[in-house]
XYZ file of C-alpha atoms in Angstrom:
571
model
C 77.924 80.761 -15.333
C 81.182 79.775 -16.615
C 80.907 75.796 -18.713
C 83.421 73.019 -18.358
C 85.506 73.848 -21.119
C 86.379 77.351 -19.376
C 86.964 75.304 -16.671
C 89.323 72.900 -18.757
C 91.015 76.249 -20.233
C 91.985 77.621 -16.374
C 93.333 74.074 -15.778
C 95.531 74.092 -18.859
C 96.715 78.100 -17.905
C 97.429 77.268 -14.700
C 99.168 73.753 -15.093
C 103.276 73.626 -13.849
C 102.337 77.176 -11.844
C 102.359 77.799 -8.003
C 100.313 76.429 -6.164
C 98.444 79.951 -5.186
C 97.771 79.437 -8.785
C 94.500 77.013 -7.616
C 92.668 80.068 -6.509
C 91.388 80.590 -10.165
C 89.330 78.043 -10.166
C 86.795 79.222 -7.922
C 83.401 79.866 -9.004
C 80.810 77.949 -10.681
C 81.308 75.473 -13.312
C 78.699 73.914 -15.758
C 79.623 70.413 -16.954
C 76.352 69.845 -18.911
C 75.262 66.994 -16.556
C 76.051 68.976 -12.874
C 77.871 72.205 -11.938
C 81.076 72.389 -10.082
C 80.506 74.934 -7.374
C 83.613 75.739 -5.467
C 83.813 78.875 -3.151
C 87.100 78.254 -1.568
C 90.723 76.506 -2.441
C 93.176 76.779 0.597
C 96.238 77.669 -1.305
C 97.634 79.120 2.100
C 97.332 75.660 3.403
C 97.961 72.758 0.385
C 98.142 70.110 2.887
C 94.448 70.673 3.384
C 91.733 68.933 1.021
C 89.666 71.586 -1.254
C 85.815 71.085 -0.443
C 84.007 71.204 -4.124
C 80.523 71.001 -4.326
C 78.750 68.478 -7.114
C 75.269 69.511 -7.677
C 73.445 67.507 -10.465
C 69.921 68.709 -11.440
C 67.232 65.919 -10.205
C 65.993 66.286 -13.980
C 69.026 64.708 -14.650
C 69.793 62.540 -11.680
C 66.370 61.290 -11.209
C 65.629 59.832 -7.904
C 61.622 59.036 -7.632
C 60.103 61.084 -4.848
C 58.940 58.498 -2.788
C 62.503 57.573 -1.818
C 62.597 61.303 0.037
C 59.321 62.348 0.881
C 59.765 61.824 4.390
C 62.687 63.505 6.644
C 63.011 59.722 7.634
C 63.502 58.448 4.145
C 65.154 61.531 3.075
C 68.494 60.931 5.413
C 68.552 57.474 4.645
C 68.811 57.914 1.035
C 71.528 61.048 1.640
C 73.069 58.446 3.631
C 73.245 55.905 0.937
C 74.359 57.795 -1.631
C 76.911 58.957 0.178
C 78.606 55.617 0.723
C 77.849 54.839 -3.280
C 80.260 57.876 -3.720
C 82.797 55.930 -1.587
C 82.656 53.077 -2.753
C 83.290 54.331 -6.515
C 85.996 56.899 -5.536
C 88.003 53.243 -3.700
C 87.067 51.440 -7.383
C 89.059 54.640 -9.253
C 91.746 55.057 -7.026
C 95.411 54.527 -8.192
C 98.212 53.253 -6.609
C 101.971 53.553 -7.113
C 104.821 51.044 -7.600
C 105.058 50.780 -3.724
C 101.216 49.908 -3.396
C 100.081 53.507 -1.725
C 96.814 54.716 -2.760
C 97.303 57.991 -4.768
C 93.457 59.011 -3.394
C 92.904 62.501 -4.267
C 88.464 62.679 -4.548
C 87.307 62.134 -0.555
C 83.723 61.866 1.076
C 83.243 61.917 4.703
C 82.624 58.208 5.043
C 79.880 56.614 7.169
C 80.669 53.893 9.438
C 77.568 51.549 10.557
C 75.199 54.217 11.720
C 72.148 56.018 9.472
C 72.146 59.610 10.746
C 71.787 62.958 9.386
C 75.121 64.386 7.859
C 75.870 66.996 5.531
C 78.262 64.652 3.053
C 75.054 65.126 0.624
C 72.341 67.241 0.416
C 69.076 66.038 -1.418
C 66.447 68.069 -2.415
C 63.443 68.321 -5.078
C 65.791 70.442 -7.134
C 69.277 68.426 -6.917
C 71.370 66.506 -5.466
C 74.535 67.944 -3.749
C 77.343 65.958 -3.122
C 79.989 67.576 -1.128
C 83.701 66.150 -2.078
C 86.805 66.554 -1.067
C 89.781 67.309 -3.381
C 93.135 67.117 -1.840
C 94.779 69.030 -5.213
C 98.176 67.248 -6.858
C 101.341 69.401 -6.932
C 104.531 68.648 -7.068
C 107.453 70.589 -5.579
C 104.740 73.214 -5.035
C 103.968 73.529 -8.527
C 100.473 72.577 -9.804
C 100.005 69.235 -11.470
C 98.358 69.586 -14.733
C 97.821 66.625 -16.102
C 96.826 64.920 -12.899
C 94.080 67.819 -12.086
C 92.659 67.185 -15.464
C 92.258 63.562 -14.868
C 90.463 64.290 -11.674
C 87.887 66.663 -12.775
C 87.429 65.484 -16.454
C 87.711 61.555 -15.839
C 87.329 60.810 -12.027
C 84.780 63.079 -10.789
C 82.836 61.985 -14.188
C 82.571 58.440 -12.959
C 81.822 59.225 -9.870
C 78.764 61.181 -10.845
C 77.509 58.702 -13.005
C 77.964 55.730 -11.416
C 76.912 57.202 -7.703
C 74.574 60.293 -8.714
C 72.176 59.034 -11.557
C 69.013 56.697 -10.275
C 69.198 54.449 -13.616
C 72.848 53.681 -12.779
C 72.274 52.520 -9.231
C 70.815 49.107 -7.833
C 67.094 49.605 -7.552
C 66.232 47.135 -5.428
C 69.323 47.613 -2.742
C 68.627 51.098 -2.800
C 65.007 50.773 -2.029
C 65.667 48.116 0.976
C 68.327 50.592 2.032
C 65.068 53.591 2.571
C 62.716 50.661 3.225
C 64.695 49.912 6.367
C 65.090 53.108 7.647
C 61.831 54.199 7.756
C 60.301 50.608 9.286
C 63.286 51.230 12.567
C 61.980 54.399 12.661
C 58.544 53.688 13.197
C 59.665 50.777 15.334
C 60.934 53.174 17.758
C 57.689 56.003 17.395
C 55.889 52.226 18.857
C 57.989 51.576 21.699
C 56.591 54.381 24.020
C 52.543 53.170 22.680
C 53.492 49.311 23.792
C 55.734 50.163 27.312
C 58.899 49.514 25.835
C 62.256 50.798 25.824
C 63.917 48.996 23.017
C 63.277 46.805 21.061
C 65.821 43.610 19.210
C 64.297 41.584 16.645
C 64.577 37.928 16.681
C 67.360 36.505 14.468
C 69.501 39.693 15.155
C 73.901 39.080 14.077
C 74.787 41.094 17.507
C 78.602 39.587 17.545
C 80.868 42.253 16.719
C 84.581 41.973 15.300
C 86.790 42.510 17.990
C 86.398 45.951 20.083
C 84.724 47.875 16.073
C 81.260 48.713 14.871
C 81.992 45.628 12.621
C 80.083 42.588 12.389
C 82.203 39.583 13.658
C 81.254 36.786 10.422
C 82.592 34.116 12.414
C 80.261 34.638 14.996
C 77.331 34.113 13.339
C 75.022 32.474 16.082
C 71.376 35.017 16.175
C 69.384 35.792 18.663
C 66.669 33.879 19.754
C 63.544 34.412 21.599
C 61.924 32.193 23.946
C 58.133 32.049 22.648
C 56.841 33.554 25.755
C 59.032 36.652 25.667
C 58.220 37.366 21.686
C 56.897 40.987 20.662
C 55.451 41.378 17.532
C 55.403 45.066 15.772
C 53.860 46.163 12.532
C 55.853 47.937 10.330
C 55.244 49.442 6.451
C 57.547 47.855 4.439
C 58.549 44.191 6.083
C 54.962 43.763 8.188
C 55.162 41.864 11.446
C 57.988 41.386 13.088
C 58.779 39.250 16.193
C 61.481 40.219 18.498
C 62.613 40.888 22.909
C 60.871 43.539 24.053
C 63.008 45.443 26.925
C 60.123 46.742 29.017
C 59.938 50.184 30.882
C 60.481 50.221 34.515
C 63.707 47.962 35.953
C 64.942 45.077 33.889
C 67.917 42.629 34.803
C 69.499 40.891 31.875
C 71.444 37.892 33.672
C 74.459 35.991 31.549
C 77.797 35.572 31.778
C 80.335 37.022 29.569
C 80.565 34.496 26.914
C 76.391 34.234 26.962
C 75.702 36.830 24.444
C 74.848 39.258 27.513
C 77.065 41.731 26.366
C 76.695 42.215 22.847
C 72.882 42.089 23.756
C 73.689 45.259 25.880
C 75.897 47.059 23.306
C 72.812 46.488 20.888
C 70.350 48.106 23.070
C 72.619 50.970 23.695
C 73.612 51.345 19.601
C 69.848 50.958 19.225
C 69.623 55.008 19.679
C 70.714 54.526 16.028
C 69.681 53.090 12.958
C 71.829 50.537 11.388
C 72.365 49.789 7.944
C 71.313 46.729 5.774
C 73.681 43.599 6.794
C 74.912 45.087 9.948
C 73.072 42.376 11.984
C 71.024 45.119 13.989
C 69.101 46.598 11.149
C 66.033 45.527 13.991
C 67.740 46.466 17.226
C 65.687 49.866 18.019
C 65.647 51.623 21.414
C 64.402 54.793 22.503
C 66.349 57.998 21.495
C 66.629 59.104 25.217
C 68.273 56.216 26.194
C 71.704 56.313 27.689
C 74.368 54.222 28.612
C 76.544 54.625 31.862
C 79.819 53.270 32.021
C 82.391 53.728 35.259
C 85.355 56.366 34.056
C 88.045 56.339 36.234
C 90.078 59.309 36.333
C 87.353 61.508 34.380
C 87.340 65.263 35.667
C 83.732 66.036 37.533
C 82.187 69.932 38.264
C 79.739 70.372 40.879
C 77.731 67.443 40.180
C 75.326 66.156 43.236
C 76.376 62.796 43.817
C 75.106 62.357 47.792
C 71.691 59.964 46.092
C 74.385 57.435 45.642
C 77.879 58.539 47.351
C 77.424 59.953 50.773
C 81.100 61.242 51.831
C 83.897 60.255 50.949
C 87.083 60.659 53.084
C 89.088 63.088 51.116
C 86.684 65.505 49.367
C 83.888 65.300 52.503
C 80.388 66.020 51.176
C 79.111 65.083 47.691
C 76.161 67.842 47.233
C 78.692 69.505 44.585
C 81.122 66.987 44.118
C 84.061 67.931 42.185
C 87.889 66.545 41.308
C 89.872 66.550 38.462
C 90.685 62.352 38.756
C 87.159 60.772 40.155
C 87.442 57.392 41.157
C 85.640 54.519 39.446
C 82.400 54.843 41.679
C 81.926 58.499 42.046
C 82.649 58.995 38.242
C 79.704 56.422 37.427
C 77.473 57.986 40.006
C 78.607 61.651 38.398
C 77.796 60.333 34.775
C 74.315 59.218 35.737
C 73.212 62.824 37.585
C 74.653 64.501 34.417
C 72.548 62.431 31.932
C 69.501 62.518 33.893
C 70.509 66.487 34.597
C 69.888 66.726 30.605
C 66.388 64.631 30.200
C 67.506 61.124 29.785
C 64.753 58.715 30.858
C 65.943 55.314 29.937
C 69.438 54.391 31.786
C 71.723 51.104 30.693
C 74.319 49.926 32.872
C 76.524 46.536 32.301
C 78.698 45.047 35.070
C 81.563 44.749 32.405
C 82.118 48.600 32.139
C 80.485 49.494 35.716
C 82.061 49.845 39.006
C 81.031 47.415 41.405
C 80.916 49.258 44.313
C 78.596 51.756 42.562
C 76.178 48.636 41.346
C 75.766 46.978 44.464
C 76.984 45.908 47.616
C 76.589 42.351 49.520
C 74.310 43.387 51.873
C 75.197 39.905 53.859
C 78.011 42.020 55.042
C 76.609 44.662 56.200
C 77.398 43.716 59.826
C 80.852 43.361 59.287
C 81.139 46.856 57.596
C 78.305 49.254 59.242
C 80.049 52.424 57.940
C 79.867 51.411 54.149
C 76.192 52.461 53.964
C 77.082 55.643 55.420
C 79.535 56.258 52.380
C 78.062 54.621 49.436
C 74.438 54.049 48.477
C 74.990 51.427 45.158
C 72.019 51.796 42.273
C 70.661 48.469 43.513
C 69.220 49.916 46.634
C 68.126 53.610 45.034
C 66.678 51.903 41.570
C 63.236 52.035 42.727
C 63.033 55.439 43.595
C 64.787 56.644 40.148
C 62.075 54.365 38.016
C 59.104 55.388 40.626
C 59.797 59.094 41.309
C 61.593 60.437 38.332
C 59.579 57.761 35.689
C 62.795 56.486 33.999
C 63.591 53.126 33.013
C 66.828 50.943 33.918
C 68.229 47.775 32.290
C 71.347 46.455 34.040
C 73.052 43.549 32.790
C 75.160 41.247 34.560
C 76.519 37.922 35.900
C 78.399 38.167 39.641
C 77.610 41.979 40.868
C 73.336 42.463 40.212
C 72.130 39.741 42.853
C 70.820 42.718 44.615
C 69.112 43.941 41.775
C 66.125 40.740 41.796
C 64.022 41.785 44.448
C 63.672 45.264 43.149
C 63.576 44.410 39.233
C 60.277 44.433 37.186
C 61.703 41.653 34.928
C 64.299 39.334 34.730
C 65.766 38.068 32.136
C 68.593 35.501 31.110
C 70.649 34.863 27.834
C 72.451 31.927 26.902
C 73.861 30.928 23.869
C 72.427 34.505 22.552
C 69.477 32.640 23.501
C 66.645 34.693 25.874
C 64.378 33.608 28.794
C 61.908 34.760 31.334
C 63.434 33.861 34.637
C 61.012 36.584 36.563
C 59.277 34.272 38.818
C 61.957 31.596 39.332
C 64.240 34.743 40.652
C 61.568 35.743 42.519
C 61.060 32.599 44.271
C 64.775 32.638 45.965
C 63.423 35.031 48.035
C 66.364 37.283 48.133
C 64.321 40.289 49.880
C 66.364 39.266 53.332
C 69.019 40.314 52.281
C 67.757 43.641 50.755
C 68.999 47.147 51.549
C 67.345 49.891 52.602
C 67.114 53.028 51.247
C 67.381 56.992 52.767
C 64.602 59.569 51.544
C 66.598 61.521 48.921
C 64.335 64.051 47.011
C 65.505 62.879 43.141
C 62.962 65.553 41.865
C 64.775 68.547 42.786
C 68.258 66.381 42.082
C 67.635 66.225 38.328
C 66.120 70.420 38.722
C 69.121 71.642 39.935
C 71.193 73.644 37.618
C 74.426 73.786 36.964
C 75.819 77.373 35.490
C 78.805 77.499 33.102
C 81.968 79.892 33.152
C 81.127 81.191 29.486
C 85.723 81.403 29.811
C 86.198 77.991 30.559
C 85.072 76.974 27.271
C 87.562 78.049 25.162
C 88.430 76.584 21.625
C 91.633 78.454 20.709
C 95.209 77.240 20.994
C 98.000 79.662 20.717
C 98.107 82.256 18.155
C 94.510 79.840 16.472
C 91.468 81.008 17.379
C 89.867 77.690 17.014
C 91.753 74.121 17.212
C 88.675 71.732 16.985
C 89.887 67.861 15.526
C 89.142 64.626 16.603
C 92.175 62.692 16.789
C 89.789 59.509 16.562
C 86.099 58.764 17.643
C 86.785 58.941 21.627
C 89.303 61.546 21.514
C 88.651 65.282 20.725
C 91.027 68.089 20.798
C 89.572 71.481 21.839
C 91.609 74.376 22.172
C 94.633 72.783 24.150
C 92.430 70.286 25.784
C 91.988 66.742 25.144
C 89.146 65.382 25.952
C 88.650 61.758 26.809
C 85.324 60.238 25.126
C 86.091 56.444 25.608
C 83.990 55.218 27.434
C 80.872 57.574 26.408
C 80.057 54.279 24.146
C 76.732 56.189 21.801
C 79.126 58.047 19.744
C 78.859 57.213 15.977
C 81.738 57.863 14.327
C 84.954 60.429 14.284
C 82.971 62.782 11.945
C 80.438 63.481 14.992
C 83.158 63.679 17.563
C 84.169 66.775 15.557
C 81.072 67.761 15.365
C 80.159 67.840 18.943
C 83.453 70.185 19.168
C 82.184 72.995 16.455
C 78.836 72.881 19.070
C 80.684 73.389 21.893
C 82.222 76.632 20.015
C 79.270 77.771 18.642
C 77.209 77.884 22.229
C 79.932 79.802 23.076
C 80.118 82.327 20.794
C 76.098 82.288 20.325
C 74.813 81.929 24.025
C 76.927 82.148 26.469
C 77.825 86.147 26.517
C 77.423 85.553 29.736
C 76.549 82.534 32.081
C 73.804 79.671 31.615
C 72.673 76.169 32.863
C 73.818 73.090 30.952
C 69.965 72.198 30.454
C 69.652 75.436 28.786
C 72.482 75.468 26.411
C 71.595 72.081 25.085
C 67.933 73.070 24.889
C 69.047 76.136 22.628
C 71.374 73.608 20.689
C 68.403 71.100 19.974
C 66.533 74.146 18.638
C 68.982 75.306 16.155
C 70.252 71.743 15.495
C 66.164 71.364 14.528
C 65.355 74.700 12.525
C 68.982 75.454 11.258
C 70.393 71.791 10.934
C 74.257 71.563 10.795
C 75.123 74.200 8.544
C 74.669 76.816 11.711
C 77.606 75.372 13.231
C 80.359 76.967 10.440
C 80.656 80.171 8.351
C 82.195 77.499 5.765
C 79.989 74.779 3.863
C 81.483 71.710 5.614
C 81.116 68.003 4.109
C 82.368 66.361 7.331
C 79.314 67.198 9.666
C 77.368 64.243 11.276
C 74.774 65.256 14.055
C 75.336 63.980 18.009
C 72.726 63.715 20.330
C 72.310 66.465 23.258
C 73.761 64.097 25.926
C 76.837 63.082 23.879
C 77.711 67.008 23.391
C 76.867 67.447 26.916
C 79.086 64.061 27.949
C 82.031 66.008 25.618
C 81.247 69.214 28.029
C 81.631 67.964 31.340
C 84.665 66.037 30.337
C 86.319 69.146 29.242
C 89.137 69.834 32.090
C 88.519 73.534 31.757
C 84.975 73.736 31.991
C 83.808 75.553 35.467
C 80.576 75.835 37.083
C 80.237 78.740 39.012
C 77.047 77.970 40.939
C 74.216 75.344 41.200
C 71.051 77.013 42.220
């Protein structure tokens, strides 16, 4: 292996050359305290970041092994180094007379959400850091002086202020594991006490504007009424007290300004764990839990939507209901088949981002509009059967469209003030059954069997004379191939970094499984297994830095949004 001052020599050879001129400097690199590992400079392509590998030895880094000895702990200490490493590349970055940053050392950077990415790899060996270099030329000649002062001075302090234990905060590293590992085992109790998530009292839920952000001038927590309080063991902060969201059908009642709603986005970001100071470090819900919001416009394949919309006018029957512009109800009802198609068994709806006609409908009119239930069936009146027959659970929150939703619900709940009660029984008393709807005999069972078979050449990635155009343009909007697909209002994504993710999957079950046709079930089933065994690295031929791992029913949300995609049978 070739040491640093080899490394220094190429530098100083190659300095005020072509750009093509960077290709030299691949290899490995021994710097005394880690090794420089690069295996690829783009010189075709300079507007393109160089990824270069950091490893540093964990004889010299020295992390204690109970910060990793669990997968658990493990990702949230990758995860925490990896925002040290951004934290120290902003302190080192220069600027220039106009005030521009002048940042060449980048990190995929983590937004609020602990999950596994591949920014940093950890291991009883080393630690690998994975960092961007976007290499300084100018007029297409190679920068020498400013490449030296990135790999000899930069990338120095970065390493030893981000990649050495005995440089790092002991204690806010330790709360940042600690933390981790009690959510997690918060959520392996939910299913052992009947619940579906879990939001610990005293939880910041207000966030800044429509971001991942905490809002700090909203600082008002949530509180528990006494009779409503949960408490949960956990190995690093003990007891804690917080709302329990029960299984079966729950109604969260509040108005807009109540705290409903960022109650709602908590249980639905509780998929996730959050770091320390977010405000929902405690708000835990089960991994299978989905939210459903109404997507006007969406395109739909040969999805079953006659449980809930019966005919509709234009398209007839709804046993394979397809259009390339759904309308707000039939895209709602389309978007809970598809995530109950793919194993989801908790479902979250709010009134804010739900179609009303696919919530409910004011049964006290029924007389005045006897065809309606012969169109639409809402989720008020086929609730019971989903939570009896299929054993999911629902949570629906809302203010002026779930009054239907109180003779049927299991619990009732209101917030004010971020402030939560136990209004079961007073709901109960208004005696709202009279008004009630009935339901048809739909078999759900074989609904949520059915399967739908992809067009392995619908799926296609490339663009042009590129075999592969895969980028998300931001968190809800992914380019694959020449499609654009539309991820707003599929609400569980994380960040950009998975977005992008979720399109390299969508490639690679193409390439990998689908030489011919198969089921959605099946193709994320396959996914989950490599995903599992493999982890990210499966997805690319290249060591990628940028990789955060999606859930099966976001890359599955991603696929049925994806205007190409074509089913070519249900069976």
């Amino acid at each position: 292996m070739r040491d640093k001052k080899e490394f220094y020599n190429t530098l100083m050879d190659i300095a005020d050359k072509p750009v093509s001129e960077y290709g030299r400097l691949t290899g490995d690199f021994d710097f005394s305290r880690y090794v420089l590992k690069v295996s690829q400079v783009p010189v075709e392509n300079m507007d393109k970041p160089a990824l270069f590998l950091v490893r540093v030895p964990q004889a010299i880094a020295g992390f204690p092994s109970h910060l990793y000895n669990t997968p658990v702990r493990r990702t949230g200490l990758e995860d925490y180094l990896t925002r040290r490493i951004a934290d120290q590349i902003d302190v080192i970055t220069q600027y220039d007379e106009q005030g521009l940053s002048r940042r060449h050392l980048l990190i995929a950077v983590p937004g609020q959400k602990i999950l596994p990415r591949t920014s940093l790899l950890l291991t009883e060996e080393y630690v690998e850091a994975r960092i961007y270099v976007m290499l300084p030329q100018r007029d297409g000649r190679i920068d020498g002086e400013r490449v030296k002062e990135i790999f000899f001075d930069e990338l120095a302090s970065v390493v030893n202020s981000a990649l050495i234990y005995c440089n790092l905060n002991e204690a806010e590293l330790t709360e940042f594991v600690d933390i981790m590992e009690d959510a997690d085992q918060v959520r392996q109790i939910l299913p052992t006490r009947g619940l579906v998530s879990f939001v610990g009292e005293g939880s910041m839920l207000a966030r800044l504007g429509n971001t991942d952000y905490p809002d700090y001038d909203d600082v008002q927590p949530l509180t528990v009424a006494e009779e409503l309080l949960v408490e949960v063991d956990v190995p690093n902060a003990g007891p804690v007290k917080g709302l329990g969201i029960p299984s079966g059908i729950t109604l969260i009642l509040g108005d807009a300004y109540s705290g409903r709603i960022q109650l709602m986005r908590a249980i639905a970001a509780g998929i996730y764990n959050h770091i320390p100071g977010d405000g929902r470090e405690l708000a835990i819900t089960m991994p299978d839990a989905v939210h459903i919001a109404s997507e006007p416009g969406r395109s739909v394949q040969k999805v079953d939507v006659h449980p809930f919309v019966r005919e509709l006018v234009a398209e007839g029957a709804t046993e394979e209901y397809t259009s390339a512009e759904a309308d707000p109800c039939s895209a709602q009802a389309a978007a809970t088949v598809e995530a109950l198609e793919i194993g989801a068994r908790a479902l979250l709806y709010d009134e804010s981002n739900s179609s009303p006609a696919f919530l409910t409908r004011d049964s006290r009119l029924t007389a005045l509009m006897p065809d309606a239930g012969r169109r639409v069936m809402p989720l008020a009146t086929r609730v019971r059967q989903l939570v009896d027959e299929l054993g999911v659970s629902v949570v629906v929150g809302g203010s002026s469209s779930v009054a239907e939703f109180i003779p049927v619900a299991d619990t009732i709940l209101r917030i004010d003030g971020y402030k939560v009660y136990d209004v079961t029984q007073e709901a109960k008393a208004m005696d709202l059954d009279q008004f009630q709807l009935e339901s048809d005999d739909v078999n759900l069972t074989a609904l949520v069997e059915k399967n739908r078979w992809v067009v392995p050449s619908s799926i296609d990635a490339s663009s042009g004379p590129l075999d592969q155009v895969i980028e998300a343009e931001s968190i809800d909007l992914l380019q694959f191939g020449r499609s654009m697909i539309n991820l707003q209002d599929v609400t569980q994504l994380a960040d950009k970094h998975q977005t992008a993710t979720i399109g390299l999957i969508l490639c690679y079950a193409k390439l990998r499984y689908m030489d011919e046709g198969r089921p959605i079930r099946e193709i994320m089933d396959l996914i989950d297994r490599d995903l599992g065994t493999e982890g990210l690295e499966c997805l690319s031929r290249d060591l990628r830095g940028d990789l955060a791992r999606p859930r099966r029913y976001e890359i599955a949300a991603a696929l049925n949004r994806l205007d190409s995609l074509r089913i070519s049978h249900v069976e």
